[in-house]
XYZ file of C-alpha atoms in Angstrom:
84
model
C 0.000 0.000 0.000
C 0.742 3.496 -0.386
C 0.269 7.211 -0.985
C 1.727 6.854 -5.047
C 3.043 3.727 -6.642
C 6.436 4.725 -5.822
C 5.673 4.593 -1.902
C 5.970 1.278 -0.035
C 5.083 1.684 3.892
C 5.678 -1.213 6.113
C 4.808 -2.335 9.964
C 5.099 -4.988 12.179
C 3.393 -6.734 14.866
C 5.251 -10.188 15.029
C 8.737 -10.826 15.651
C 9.730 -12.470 12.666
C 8.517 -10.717 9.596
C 7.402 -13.157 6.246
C 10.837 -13.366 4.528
C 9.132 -13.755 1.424
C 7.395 -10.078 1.342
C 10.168 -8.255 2.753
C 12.628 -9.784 -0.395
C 9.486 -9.433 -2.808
C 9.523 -5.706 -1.745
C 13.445 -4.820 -2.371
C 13.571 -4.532 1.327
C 17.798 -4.675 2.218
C 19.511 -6.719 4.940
C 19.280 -3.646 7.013
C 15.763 -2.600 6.657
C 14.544 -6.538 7.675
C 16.568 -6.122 10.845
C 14.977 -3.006 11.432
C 11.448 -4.257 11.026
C 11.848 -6.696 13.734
C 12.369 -3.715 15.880
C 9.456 -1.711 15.415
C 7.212 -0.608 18.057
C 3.640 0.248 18.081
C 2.864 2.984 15.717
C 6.125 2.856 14.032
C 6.307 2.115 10.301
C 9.133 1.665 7.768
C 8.393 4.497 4.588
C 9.526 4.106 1.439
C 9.304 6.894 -1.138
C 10.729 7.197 -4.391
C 14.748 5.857 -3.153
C 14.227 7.927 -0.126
C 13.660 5.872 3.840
C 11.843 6.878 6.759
C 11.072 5.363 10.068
C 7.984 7.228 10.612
C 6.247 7.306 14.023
C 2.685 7.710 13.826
C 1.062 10.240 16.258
C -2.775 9.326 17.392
C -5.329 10.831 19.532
C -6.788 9.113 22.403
C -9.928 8.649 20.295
C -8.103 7.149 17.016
C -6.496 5.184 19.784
C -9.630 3.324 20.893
C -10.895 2.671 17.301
C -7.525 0.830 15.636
C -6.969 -0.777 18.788
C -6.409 -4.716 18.436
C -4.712 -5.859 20.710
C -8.247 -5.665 23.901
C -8.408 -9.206 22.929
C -5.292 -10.484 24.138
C -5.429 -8.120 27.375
C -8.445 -10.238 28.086
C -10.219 -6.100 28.565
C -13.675 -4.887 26.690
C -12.588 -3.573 23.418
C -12.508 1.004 24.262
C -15.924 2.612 22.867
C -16.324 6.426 22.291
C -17.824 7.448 25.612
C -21.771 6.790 25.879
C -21.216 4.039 23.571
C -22.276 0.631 24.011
């Protein structure tokens, strides 16, 4: 996915990331290590021949709606308050 064809954008929830989609996307020795590392909201950006770790910044609100991980916290999943 991506903002123009020439943008790739990658993130991570597991610790080992499929091999296969990292080579299939040019992704370097470097950049495979790196996506092992990534936290939460962190994302590898790729525009043009230009890299970016990017660090996505989300409101309390945006918070509660791409939430995912309630589930595994064995917690309700975060409504908007006065939801059900």
């Amino acid at each position: 996915g991506g903002l123009n064809p020439k943008t790739k954008t990658v993130t991570s929830r597991c610790s080992r990331p499929v091999n296969g989609t990292t080579i299939r996307l040019g992704m370097s020795e470097t950049q495979r290590a790196l996506l092992t590392e990534l936290r939460t909201l962190q994302a590898l950006w790729q525009v043009g021949a230009q890299q970016f770790l990017v660090n996505h910044e989300i409101s309390s609100y945006e918070a509660s709606i791409v939430d995912t991980d309630h589930a595994m916290r064995g917690q309700p999943r975060a409504t908007k308050e006065g939801s059900p």
